[in-house]
């Protein structure tokens, strides 16, 4: 027997971020970030709502100017008025200590503060300005993400570790030293925050890099050395297939290791692409690993010389689009429907077998096959569709299946 490799979760402290729990064995949380000017309240409200509707459970906004700082409480108010309760995270760099002091209602409007120790201040000001931000979080009862970044690493710490490495009989590669600097910066800063009075159950740690192997190495070390809740993601994953592939590889390996309490896919969207793709990417990663379910999945074959028609492609797209659109309604009406699997296959080779493994599946005729499409429900062949209305009839069968199977769950509850 081949045993299934079940992820064993790295145990971390549970951190409450508004209505969301990060860590402590809670389901891995999906988060995203707006790319609007936060001071543009209309545009930011619109994008936050889009990201939340797509499934983002935390949304981070840039807080970089006095105008942005003053906009955040109004943004929170506008979202509350329309019933959108997604927690907002403030992303601070360079001047966060000053903005939090100048706009007292800012910290209260946010569910979490993100602090980057590498650019919270420089020289003698660094520690004091870091302390002022942690004190602001304490004053408004908010958790903090201590987010170290490869591109803005504490240069004093990096230089010191480089000097120490240079004095070794056998110096380590420079990349290894920089990875160690990232880990130390995150953990030393978290320990500093604890000394100021911030409990470990109010600290989330991240150490962002842009290369997959560095990401895996750094987070494995963070997990080995600490029990802080961990936010995982590449800092700049890239655009299109490259960004999705890199994100899936890095996050997939770590999540399979049980490492990661909240994730983000930092994808570079093309000019015509929706920001919500980064949310969908995270959901697909978690659902593919079996860690969470968000929307019913469609299993479809890639096509080959046996599938001379595009019918199976069109039907697969039609069914997946239909399922995505129905989920806002189905989520409340049909508990468990998000775990349903639908198969749309293009020929007789794997079609019947895959359809049997799905909850409901159809095997369309391939080249030279009889113009008939057998439908399998719960592993058994139930009927065969023919004619020009196969797509419409199969969709009706899916609708009926959802009502019968998942509607019964609702009634029993």
mmCIF file of C-alpha atoms in Angstrom:
data_model
loop_
_atom_site.group_PDB
_atom_site.id
_atom_site.type_symbol
_atom_site.label_atom_id
_atom_site.label_comp_id
_atom_site.label_asym_id
_atom_site.label_seq_id
_atom_site.Cartn_x
_atom_site.Cartn_y
_atom_site.Cartn_z
ATOM 1 C CA UNK A 1 0.000 0.000 0.000
ATOM 2 C CA UNK A 2 1.237 3.494 -0.840
ATOM 3 C CA UNK A 3 0.686 5.824 2.103
ATOM 4 C CA UNK A 4 -0.535 9.374 1.478
ATOM 5 C CA UNK A 5 1.986 12.024 2.535
ATOM 6 C CA UNK A 6 -0.164 14.112 4.869
ATOM 7 C CA UNK A 7 1.329 17.505 5.827
ATOM 8 C CA UNK A 8 2.151 17.693 9.539
ATOM 9 C CA UNK A 9 1.585 21.309 10.587
ATOM 10 C CA UNK A 10 4.393 23.185 12.314
ATOM 11 C CA UNK A 11 2.870 24.333 15.592
ATOM 12 C CA UNK A 12 2.819 28.107 15.995
ATOM 13 C CA UNK A 13 1.168 30.647 18.249
ATOM 14 C CA UNK A 14 -2.364 31.641 17.267
ATOM 15 C CA UNK A 15 -2.634 35.319 16.366
ATOM 16 C CA UNK A 16 -6.032 36.994 16.071
ATOM 17 C CA UNK A 17 -6.190 39.529 13.238
ATOM 18 C CA UNK A 18 -9.631 41.081 13.455
ATOM 19 C CA UNK A 19 -12.059 38.208 12.927
ATOM 20 C CA UNK A 20 -9.368 35.931 11.444
ATOM 21 C CA UNK A 21 -7.082 33.543 13.341
ATOM 22 C CA UNK A 22 -3.578 33.063 11.926
ATOM 23 C CA UNK A 23 -1.531 30.118 13.211
ATOM 24 C CA UNK A 24 -2.211 27.833 16.146
ATOM 25 C CA UNK A 25 -3.447 25.074 13.865
ATOM 26 C CA UNK A 26 -6.090 27.255 12.175
ATOM 27 C CA UNK A 27 -6.575 26.806 8.412
ATOM 28 C CA UNK A 28 -3.955 28.567 6.296
ATOM 29 C CA UNK A 29 -5.177 32.122 5.628
ATOM 30 C CA UNK A 30 -5.153 33.690 2.157
ATOM 31 C CA UNK A 31 -4.220 37.335 1.949
ATOM 32 C CA UNK A 32 -3.580 39.928 -0.743
ATOM 33 C CA UNK A 33 -2.604 43.579 -1.157
ATOM 34 C CA UNK A 34 -4.132 46.504 -2.989
ATOM 35 C CA UNK A 35 -2.156 48.434 -5.602
ATOM 36 C CA UNK A 36 -4.322 51.545 -5.542
ATOM 37 C CA UNK A 37 -3.307 54.869 -4.013
ATOM 38 C CA UNK A 38 -4.747 54.395 -0.525
ATOM 39 C CA UNK A 39 -5.641 58.084 -0.425
ATOM 40 C CA UNK A 40 -8.030 57.397 -3.317
ATOM 41 C CA UNK A 41 -10.759 56.018 -1.098
ATOM 42 C CA UNK A 42 -13.218 55.140 -3.875
ATOM 43 C CA UNK A 43 -10.665 53.124 -5.840
ATOM 44 C CA UNK A 44 -9.298 51.413 -2.728
ATOM 45 C CA UNK A 45 -12.740 50.476 -1.397
ATOM 46 C CA UNK A 46 -13.570 49.032 -4.799
ATOM 47 C CA UNK A 47 -10.401 46.930 -4.944
ATOM 48 C CA UNK A 48 -10.625 45.739 -1.341
ATOM 49 C CA UNK A 49 -14.163 44.534 -2.015
ATOM 50 C CA UNK A 50 -13.051 42.760 -5.191
ATOM 51 C CA UNK A 51 -10.218 41.003 -3.371
ATOM 52 C CA UNK A 52 -12.459 40.026 -0.459
ATOM 53 C CA UNK A 53 -15.163 38.749 -2.818
ATOM 54 C CA UNK A 54 -12.517 36.597 -4.535
ATOM 55 C CA UNK A 55 -11.659 35.043 -1.171
ATOM 56 C CA UNK A 56 -8.898 37.182 0.338
ATOM 57 C CA UNK A 57 -9.274 36.854 4.109
ATOM 58 C CA UNK A 58 -6.858 39.686 4.918
ATOM 59 C CA UNK A 59 -6.162 42.692 2.687
ATOM 60 C CA UNK A 60 -3.051 44.827 3.085
ATOM 61 C CA UNK A 61 -2.990 48.498 2.116
ATOM 62 C CA UNK A 62 -0.045 50.856 1.707
ATOM 63 C CA UNK A 63 0.245 53.537 4.382
ATOM 64 C CA UNK A 64 3.034 55.786 3.145
ATOM 65 C CA UNK A 65 1.813 59.386 3.341
ATOM 66 C CA UNK A 66 -0.252 61.550 5.714
ATOM 67 C CA UNK A 67 -3.032 61.463 3.117
ATOM 68 C CA UNK A 68 -3.019 57.664 3.049
ATOM 69 C CA UNK A 69 -2.939 57.533 6.850
ATOM 70 C CA UNK A 70 -5.980 59.800 7.124
ATOM 71 C CA UNK A 71 -7.792 57.807 4.439
ATOM 72 C CA UNK A 72 -7.557 54.442 6.231
ATOM 73 C CA UNK A 73 -10.163 55.185 8.949
ATOM 74 C CA UNK A 74 -12.538 56.476 6.264
ATOM 75 C CA UNK A 75 -11.808 53.376 4.185
ATOM 76 C CA UNK A 76 -12.645 51.134 7.146
ATOM 77 C CA UNK A 77 -15.844 53.092 7.753
ATOM 78 C CA UNK A 78 -16.949 52.821 4.114
ATOM 79 C CA UNK A 79 -16.311 49.078 4.098
ATOM 80 C CA UNK A 80 -18.276 48.583 7.310
ATOM 81 C CA UNK A 81 -21.232 50.516 5.908
ATOM 82 C CA UNK A 82 -21.541 48.086 2.962
ATOM 83 C CA UNK A 83 -21.079 45.080 5.240
ATOM 84 C CA UNK A 84 -17.523 44.212 4.172
ATOM 85 C CA UNK A 85 -15.704 43.148 7.308
ATOM 86 C CA UNK A 86 -12.418 41.901 5.819
ATOM 87 C CA UNK A 87 -9.554 42.911 8.177
ATOM 88 C CA UNK A 88 -7.168 45.551 6.841
ATOM 89 C CA UNK A 89 -3.414 45.361 7.392
ATOM 90 C CA UNK A 90 -1.303 48.535 7.242
ATOM 91 C CA UNK A 91 1.939 48.286 5.290
ATOM 92 C CA UNK A 92 4.482 50.726 6.800
ATOM 93 C CA UNK A 93 7.963 51.705 5.686
ATOM 94 C CA UNK A 94 10.289 54.533 6.801
ATOM 95 C CA UNK A 95 7.711 56.836 8.419
ATOM 96 C CA UNK A 96 5.206 54.507 10.090
ATOM 97 C CA UNK A 97 6.125 55.685 13.609
ATOM 98 C CA UNK A 98 5.292 59.245 12.645
ATOM 99 C CA UNK A 99 2.066 58.471 10.788
ATOM 100 C CA UNK A 100 0.717 56.373 13.665
ATOM 101 C CA UNK A 101 1.431 59.226 16.090
ATOM 102 C CA UNK A 102 -0.035 61.934 13.850
ATOM 103 C CA UNK A 103 -3.237 60.021 13.048
ATOM 104 C CA UNK A 104 -4.300 58.302 16.308
ATOM 105 C CA UNK A 105 -7.368 56.671 14.712
ATOM 106 C CA UNK A 106 -5.144 54.958 12.102
ATOM 107 C CA UNK A 107 -4.018 52.085 14.322
ATOM 108 C CA UNK A 108 -7.552 51.443 15.524
ATOM 109 C CA UNK A 109 -8.862 51.202 11.935
ATOM 110 C CA UNK A 110 -6.256 48.577 11.068
ATOM 111 C CA UNK A 111 -6.403 44.947 12.209
ATOM 112 C CA UNK A 112 -2.624 44.479 12.030
ATOM 113 C CA UNK A 113 0.514 46.571 11.451
ATOM 114 C CA UNK A 114 3.309 45.431 9.132
ATOM 115 C CA UNK A 115 6.772 46.636 10.195
ATOM 116 C CA UNK A 116 9.924 46.100 8.127
ATOM 117 C CA UNK A 117 12.942 46.203 10.496
ATOM 118 C CA UNK A 118 15.229 46.927 7.543
ATOM 119 C CA UNK A 119 13.780 50.365 6.866
ATOM 120 C CA UNK A 120 11.972 51.407 10.032
ATOM 121 C CA UNK A 121 14.891 53.733 10.666
ATOM 122 C CA UNK A 122 18.643 53.989 10.352
ATOM 123 C CA UNK A 123 21.554 54.321 12.752
ATOM 124 C CA UNK A 124 20.652 55.413 16.261
ATOM 125 C CA UNK A 125 17.028 56.065 15.283
ATOM 126 C CA UNK A 126 16.299 52.490 14.243
ATOM 127 C CA UNK A 127 15.598 50.946 17.641
ATOM 128 C CA UNK A 128 13.622 53.907 18.948
ATOM 129 C CA UNK A 129 11.432 54.152 15.871
ATOM 130 C CA UNK A 130 10.821 50.402 15.910
ATOM 131 C CA UNK A 131 9.837 50.701 19.563
ATOM 132 C CA UNK A 132 7.440 53.547 18.796
ATOM 133 C CA UNK A 133 5.630 51.402 16.225
ATOM 134 C CA UNK A 134 5.371 48.451 18.606
ATOM 135 C CA UNK A 135 4.137 50.817 21.327
ATOM 136 C CA UNK A 136 1.474 52.092 18.918
ATOM 137 C CA UNK A 137 0.367 48.501 18.283
ATOM 138 C CA UNK A 138 0.182 47.902 22.029
ATOM 139 C CA UNK A 139 -1.817 51.085 22.579
ATOM 140 C CA UNK A 140 -4.516 50.037 20.109
ATOM 141 C CA UNK A 141 -4.362 46.318 20.903
ATOM 142 C CA UNK A 142 -3.171 45.232 17.475
ATOM 143 C CA UNK A 143 -0.823 42.425 16.373
ATOM 144 C CA UNK A 144 2.251 43.106 14.281
ATOM 145 C CA UNK A 145 3.825 41.389 11.308
ATOM 146 C CA UNK A 146 7.573 41.741 11.457
ATOM 147 C CA UNK A 147 8.285 41.511 7.763
ATOM 148 C CA UNK A 148 11.921 41.270 6.742
ATOM 149 C CA UNK A 149 12.680 41.597 3.040
ATOM 150 C CA UNK A 150 15.672 40.509 0.953
ATOM 151 C CA UNK A 151 15.615 43.859 -0.842
ATOM 152 C CA UNK A 152 15.679 46.004 2.298
ATOM 153 C CA UNK A 153 17.743 43.996 4.729
ATOM 154 C CA UNK A 154 19.264 45.548 7.851
ATOM 155 C CA UNK A 155 22.640 46.514 6.409
ATOM 156 C CA UNK A 156 24.391 46.747 9.774
ATOM 157 C CA UNK A 157 23.456 43.169 10.602
ATOM 158 C CA UNK A 158 24.314 41.945 7.100
ATOM 159 C CA UNK A 159 27.718 43.654 7.203
ATOM 160 C CA UNK A 160 28.517 42.225 10.651
ATOM 161 C CA UNK A 161 27.654 38.684 9.556
ATOM 162 C CA UNK A 162 29.651 39.108 6.352
ATOM 163 C CA UNK A 163 32.679 40.244 8.358
ATOM 164 C CA UNK A 164 32.337 37.292 10.720
ATOM 165 C CA UNK A 165 32.020 34.918 7.779
ATOM 166 C CA UNK A 166 35.123 36.410 6.131
ATOM 167 C CA UNK A 167 37.112 35.572 9.234
ATOM 168 C CA UNK A 168 36.134 31.886 9.116
ATOM 169 C CA UNK A 169 38.721 29.342 7.957
ATOM 170 C CA UNK A 170 36.253 28.196 5.301
ATOM 171 C CA UNK A 171 33.829 31.064 4.553
ATOM 172 C CA UNK A 172 30.290 30.203 3.524
ATOM 173 C CA UNK A 173 28.860 31.464 0.207
ATOM 174 C CA UNK A 174 27.555 35.038 0.366
ATOM 175 C CA UNK A 175 23.975 33.907 -0.288
ATOM 176 C CA UNK A 176 24.083 31.636 2.767
ATOM 177 C CA UNK A 177 25.195 34.559 4.923
ATOM 178 C CA UNK A 178 22.405 36.774 3.594
ATOM 179 C CA UNK A 179 19.844 34.056 4.315
ATOM 180 C CA UNK A 180 21.160 33.864 7.867
ATOM 181 C CA UNK A 181 20.916 37.653 8.116
ATOM 182 C CA UNK A 182 17.256 37.475 7.091
ATOM 183 C CA UNK A 183 16.472 34.859 9.720
ATOM 184 C CA UNK A 184 18.356 36.699 12.450
ATOM 185 C CA UNK A 185 16.808 40.053 11.560
ATOM 186 C CA UNK A 186 13.296 38.614 11.818
ATOM 187 C CA UNK A 187 13.872 36.720 15.056
ATOM 188 C CA UNK A 188 15.921 39.435 16.791
ATOM 189 C CA UNK A 189 13.262 42.000 15.926
ATOM 190 C CA UNK A 190 10.494 39.715 17.196
ATOM 191 C CA UNK A 191 12.405 39.200 20.449
ATOM 192 C CA UNK A 192 12.831 42.984 20.730
ATOM 193 C CA UNK A 193 9.072 43.439 20.287
ATOM 194 C CA UNK A 194 8.450 40.909 23.051
ATOM 195 C CA UNK A 195 10.767 42.803 25.413
ATOM 196 C CA UNK A 196 8.731 45.937 24.768
ATOM 197 C CA UNK A 197 5.610 44.033 25.807
ATOM 198 C CA UNK A 198 4.125 42.530 22.640
ATOM 199 C CA UNK A 199 3.211 38.907 23.334
ATOM 200 C CA UNK A 200 4.300 36.126 21.007
ATOM 201 C CA UNK A 201 0.606 35.528 20.301
ATOM 202 C CA UNK A 202 0.497 38.952 18.653
ATOM 203 C CA UNK A 203 3.503 38.527 16.372
ATOM 204 C CA UNK A 204 3.557 37.197 12.807
ATOM 205 C CA UNK A 205 6.963 36.822 11.142
ATOM 206 C CA UNK A 206 7.921 36.849 7.474
ATOM 207 C CA UNK A 207 11.227 36.856 5.595
ATOM 208 C CA UNK A 208 10.565 37.518 1.928
ATOM 209 C CA UNK A 209 12.959 36.608 -0.895
ATOM 210 C CA UNK A 210 12.488 36.355 -4.649
ATOM 211 C CA UNK A 211 14.053 32.930 -5.327
ATOM 212 C CA UNK A 212 12.314 29.666 -4.564
ATOM 213 C CA UNK A 213 15.267 27.798 -3.039
ATOM 214 C CA UNK A 214 16.092 30.754 -0.789
ATOM 215 C CA UNK A 215 12.459 30.915 0.331
ATOM 216 C CA UNK A 216 12.414 27.245 1.285
ATOM 217 C CA UNK A 217 15.726 27.434 3.145
ATOM 218 C CA UNK A 218 14.848 30.589 5.082
ATOM 219 C CA UNK A 219 11.408 29.434 6.209
ATOM 220 C CA UNK A 220 12.575 25.992 7.208
ATOM 221 C CA UNK A 221 15.094 27.713 9.462
ATOM 222 C CA UNK A 222 12.493 30.129 10.866
ATOM 223 C CA UNK A 223 10.252 27.171 11.662
ATOM 224 C CA UNK A 224 13.113 25.292 13.300
ATOM 225 C CA UNK A 225 14.138 28.212 15.509
ATOM 226 C CA UNK A 226 10.774 29.680 16.509
ATOM 227 C CA UNK A 227 7.077 29.137 17.069
ATOM 228 C CA UNK A 228 5.896 32.485 15.704
ATOM 229 C CA UNK A 229 3.046 32.415 13.212
ATOM 230 C CA UNK A 230 4.576 32.619 9.727
ATOM 231 C CA UNK A 231 3.454 34.571 6.671
ATOM 232 C CA UNK A 232 4.902 32.937 3.539
ATOM 233 C CA UNK A 233 5.364 34.190 0.003
ATOM 234 C CA UNK A 234 7.910 35.272 -2.546
ATOM 235 C CA UNK A 235 8.507 39.006 -2.441
ATOM 236 C CA UNK A 236 8.345 39.435 -6.223
ATOM 237 C CA UNK A 237 7.128 36.241 -7.840
ATOM 238 C CA UNK A 238 6.935 37.699 -11.343
ATOM 239 C CA UNK A 239 4.381 37.852 -14.142
ATOM 240 C CA UNK A 240 2.150 35.227 -15.724
ATOM 241 C CA UNK A 241 3.122 31.564 -15.780
ATOM 242 C CA UNK A 242 6.560 32.298 -14.301
ATOM 243 C CA UNK A 243 5.087 33.977 -11.239
ATOM 244 C CA UNK A 244 2.450 31.309 -10.702
ATOM 245 C CA UNK A 245 4.951 28.465 -11.132
ATOM 246 C CA UNK A 246 7.479 30.002 -8.737
ATOM 247 C CA UNK A 247 4.793 30.727 -6.147
ATOM 248 C CA UNK A 248 3.303 27.241 -6.402
ATOM 249 C CA UNK A 249 6.706 25.580 -6.052
ATOM 250 C CA UNK A 250 7.877 27.655 -3.094
ATOM 251 C CA UNK A 251 4.629 27.658 -1.166
ATOM 252 C CA UNK A 252 3.826 24.064 -2.100
ATOM 253 C CA UNK A 253 7.054 22.650 -0.680
ATOM 254 C CA UNK A 254 6.746 24.631 2.553
ATOM 255 C CA UNK A 255 3.051 23.920 3.052
ATOM 256 C CA UNK A 256 3.701 20.216 2.490
ATOM 257 C CA UNK A 257 6.356 20.538 5.211
ATOM 258 C CA UNK A 258 3.631 22.009 7.446
ATOM 259 C CA UNK A 259 5.213 25.475 7.339
ATOM 260 C CA UNK A 260 3.053 28.544 6.752
ATOM 261 C CA UNK A 261 0.048 30.033 8.517
ATOM 262 C CA UNK A 262 -0.885 32.726 6.008
ATOM 263 C CA UNK A 263 0.175 33.083 2.375
ATOM 264 C CA UNK A 264 0.221 35.574 -0.473
ATOM 265 C CA UNK A 265 1.038 35.213 -4.168
ATOM 266 C CA UNK A 266 2.887 38.424 -5.082
ATOM 267 C CA UNK A 267 2.122 38.206 -8.786
ATOM 268 C CA UNK A 268 2.825 41.023 -11.214
ATOM 269 C CA UNK A 269 -0.468 41.485 -13.078
ATOM 270 C CA UNK A 270 -0.487 42.292 -16.761
ATOM 271 C CA UNK A 271 -2.226 45.588 -17.569
ATOM 272 C CA UNK A 272 -5.520 43.850 -18.370
ATOM 273 C CA UNK A 273 -5.399 41.214 -15.610
ATOM 274 C CA UNK A 274 -7.472 41.421 -12.434
ATOM 275 C CA UNK A 275 -5.710 41.858 -9.111
ATOM 276 C CA UNK A 276 -7.776 38.949 -7.823
ATOM 277 C CA UNK A 277 -5.590 36.427 -9.670
ATOM 278 C CA UNK A 278 -3.193 36.421 -6.722
ATOM 279 C CA UNK A 279 -6.041 35.298 -4.478
ATOM 280 C CA UNK A 280 -7.093 32.556 -6.904
ATOM 281 C CA UNK A 281 -3.496 31.313 -7.119
ATOM 282 C CA UNK A 282 -3.293 30.891 -3.341
ATOM 283 C CA UNK A 283 -6.632 29.117 -3.233
ATOM 284 C CA UNK A 284 -5.599 26.720 -5.995
ATOM 285 C CA UNK A 285 -2.358 25.898 -4.167
ATOM 286 C CA UNK A 286 -4.169 25.140 -0.911
ATOM 287 C CA UNK A 287 -6.909 23.161 -2.640
ATOM 288 C CA UNK A 288 -4.424 21.178 -4.748
ATOM 289 C CA UNK A 289 -2.599 20.149 -1.564
ATOM 290 C CA UNK A 290 -5.866 19.175 0.088
ATOM 291 C CA UNK A 291 -5.392 21.738 2.853
ATOM 292 C CA UNK A 292 -8.553 23.735 2.124
ATOM 293 C CA UNK A 293 -11.479 23.739 -0.299
ATOM 294 C CA UNK A 294 -12.844 26.905 -1.881
ATOM 295 C CA UNK A 295 -14.763 26.012 -5.041
ATOM 296 C CA UNK A 296 -15.735 22.768 -6.806
ATOM 297 C CA UNK A 297 -12.971 21.609 -9.109
ATOM 298 C CA UNK A 298 -13.229 20.515 -12.719
ATOM 299 C CA UNK A 299 -10.932 17.702 -13.852
ATOM 300 C CA UNK A 300 -10.386 17.973 -17.609
ATOM 301 C CA UNK A 301 -7.975 16.238 -19.979
ATOM 302 C CA UNK A 302 -5.442 18.347 -21.922
ATOM 303 C CA UNK A 303 -6.521 17.008 -25.300
ATOM 304 C CA UNK A 304 -4.599 15.003 -27.900
ATOM 305 C CA UNK A 305 -4.985 13.587 -31.411
ATOM 306 C CA UNK A 306 -7.948 11.546 -30.221
ATOM 307 C CA UNK A 307 -9.902 14.680 -29.280
ATOM 308 C CA UNK A 308 -10.502 16.328 -32.635
ATOM 309 C CA UNK A 309 -13.338 18.494 -31.290
ATOM 310 C CA UNK A 310 -13.041 21.453 -28.897
ATOM 311 C CA UNK A 311 -16.324 20.440 -27.266
ATOM 312 C CA UNK A 312 -14.704 19.068 -24.111
ATOM 313 C CA UNK A 313 -12.634 22.257 -23.695
ATOM 314 C CA UNK A 314 -15.677 24.461 -24.139
ATOM 315 C CA UNK A 315 -17.719 22.340 -21.741
ATOM 316 C CA UNK A 316 -14.949 22.274 -19.109
ATOM 317 C CA UNK A 317 -14.664 26.073 -19.274
ATOM 318 C CA UNK A 318 -18.421 26.468 -19.177
ATOM 319 C CA UNK A 319 -18.804 24.238 -16.124
ATOM 320 C CA UNK A 320 -15.887 25.811 -14.201
ATOM 321 C CA UNK A 321 -17.210 29.313 -14.930
ATOM 322 C CA UNK A 322 -20.666 28.221 -13.833
ATOM 323 C CA UNK A 323 -19.346 26.739 -10.581
ATOM 324 C CA UNK A 324 -17.336 29.894 -9.798
ATOM 325 C CA UNK A 325 -20.374 32.096 -10.352
ATOM 326 C CA UNK A 326 -22.644 29.910 -8.256
ATOM 327 C CA UNK A 327 -20.333 29.661 -5.244
ATOM 328 C CA UNK A 328 -21.399 32.916 -3.519
ATOM 329 C CA UNK A 329 -24.944 31.494 -3.411
ATOM 330 C CA UNK A 330 -24.004 27.858 -2.875
ATOM 331 C CA UNK A 331 -21.558 28.566 -0.048
ATOM 332 C CA UNK A 332 -24.404 29.381 2.332
ATOM 333 C CA UNK A 333 -27.027 27.106 0.814
ATOM 334 C CA UNK A 334 -25.055 23.903 0.237
ATOM 335 C CA UNK A 335 -22.471 23.115 2.962
ATOM 336 C CA UNK A 336 -19.546 21.082 1.624
ATOM 337 C CA UNK A 337 -20.164 21.816 -2.057
ATOM 338 C CA UNK A 338 -16.746 23.468 -2.317
ATOM 339 C CA UNK A 339 -15.155 19.992 -2.149
ATOM 340 C CA UNK A 340 -17.150 18.608 -5.094
ATOM 341 C CA UNK A 341 -15.220 17.326 -8.107
ATOM 342 C CA UNK A 342 -16.571 17.362 -11.664
ATOM 343 C CA UNK A 343 -14.849 15.552 -14.554
ATOM 344 C CA UNK A 344 -15.132 16.664 -18.187
ATOM 345 C CA UNK A 345 -13.124 14.254 -20.337
ATOM 346 C CA UNK A 346 -12.525 14.233 -24.092
ATOM 347 C CA UNK A 347 -12.322 10.576 -25.170
ATOM 348 C CA UNK A 348 -12.689 6.949 -24.119
ATOM 349 C CA UNK A 349 -9.060 6.361 -22.999
ATOM 350 C CA UNK A 350 -9.235 7.930 -19.520
ATOM 351 C CA UNK A 351 -12.703 9.445 -19.735
ATOM 352 C CA UNK A 352 -14.780 6.760 -18.016
ATOM 353 C CA UNK A 353 -12.120 6.103 -15.353
ATOM 354 C CA UNK A 354 -11.703 9.770 -14.406
ATOM 355 C CA UNK A 355 -15.466 10.257 -14.458
ATOM 356 C CA UNK A 356 -15.886 7.385 -12.016
ATOM 357 C CA UNK A 357 -13.395 9.001 -9.620
ATOM 358 C CA UNK A 358 -15.290 12.316 -9.706
ATOM 359 C CA UNK A 359 -18.542 13.057 -7.922
ATOM 360 C CA UNK A 360 -20.138 13.632 -11.297
ATOM 361 C CA UNK A 361 -18.390 13.288 -14.655
ATOM 362 C CA UNK A 362 -18.943 13.083 -18.377
ATOM 363 C CA UNK A 363 -16.855 11.327 -21.024
ATOM 364 C CA UNK A 364 -17.315 13.048 -24.378
ATOM 365 C CA UNK A 365 -16.769 11.170 -27.649
ATOM 366 C CA UNK A 366 -13.333 11.427 -29.229
ATOM 367 C CA UNK A 367 -12.255 10.962 -32.825
ATOM 368 C CA UNK A 368 -13.932 7.923 -34.380
ATOM 369 C CA UNK A 369 -15.948 7.136 -31.259
ATOM 370 C CA UNK A 370 -19.682 6.697 -31.074
ATOM 371 C CA UNK A 371 -21.402 10.116 -30.721
ATOM 372 C CA UNK A 372 -22.490 9.416 -27.163
ATOM 373 C CA UNK A 373 -21.406 10.850 -23.796
ATOM 374 C CA UNK A 374 -21.827 8.577 -20.762
ATOM 375 C CA UNK A 375 -22.397 10.359 -17.436
ATOM 376 C CA UNK A 376 -21.120 8.882 -14.174
ATOM 377 C CA UNK A 377 -22.556 9.910 -10.805
ATOM 378 C CA UNK A 378 -20.928 8.799 -7.548
ATOM 379 C CA UNK A 379 -18.841 6.255 -9.417
ATOM 380 C CA UNK A 380 -21.634 4.631 -11.407
ATOM 381 C CA UNK A 381 -22.768 5.120 -14.993
ATOM 382 C CA UNK A 382 -26.266 6.590 -14.781
ATOM 383 C CA UNK A 383 -27.162 7.729 -18.309
ATOM 384 C CA UNK A 384 -25.815 8.676 -21.739
ATOM 385 C CA UNK A 385 -26.255 12.066 -23.387
ATOM 386 C CA UNK A 386 -26.564 12.537 -27.162
ATOM 387 C CA UNK A 387 -27.357 15.309 -29.580
ATOM 388 C CA UNK A 388 -26.745 19.040 -29.696
ATOM 389 C CA UNK A 389 -27.701 19.869 -26.098
ATOM 390 C CA UNK A 390 -25.052 17.836 -24.249
ATOM 391 C CA UNK A 391 -23.587 20.927 -22.560
ATOM 392 C CA UNK A 392 -26.942 22.251 -21.364
ATOM 393 C CA UNK A 393 -28.113 18.831 -20.188
ATOM 394 C CA UNK A 394 -24.905 18.100 -18.304
ATOM 395 C CA UNK A 395 -25.080 21.471 -16.531
ATOM 396 C CA UNK A 396 -28.651 20.650 -15.496
ATOM 397 C CA UNK A 397 -27.412 17.316 -14.139
ATOM 398 C CA UNK A 398 -24.735 19.121 -12.093
ATOM 399 C CA UNK A 399 -27.372 21.480 -10.681
ATOM 400 C CA UNK A 400 -29.589 18.566 -9.708
ATOM 401 C CA UNK A 401 -26.673 16.704 -8.138
ATOM 402 C CA UNK A 402 -25.733 19.692 -5.974
ATOM 403 C CA UNK A 403 -29.317 20.073 -4.735
ATOM 404 C CA UNK A 404 -29.740 16.380 -3.948
ATOM 405 C CA UNK A 405 -26.409 15.794 -2.258
ATOM 406 C CA UNK A 406 -25.574 19.053 -0.530
ATOM 407 C CA UNK A 407 -29.107 20.290 0.031
ATOM 408 C CA UNK A 408 -29.668 17.178 2.125
ATOM 409 C CA UNK A 409 -26.643 18.134 4.253
ATOM 410 C CA UNK A 410 -28.263 21.515 4.959
ATOM 411 C CA UNK A 411 -31.586 19.947 5.908
ATOM 412 C CA UNK A 412 -29.929 17.427 8.260
ATOM 413 C CA UNK A 413 -28.094 20.249 10.014
#
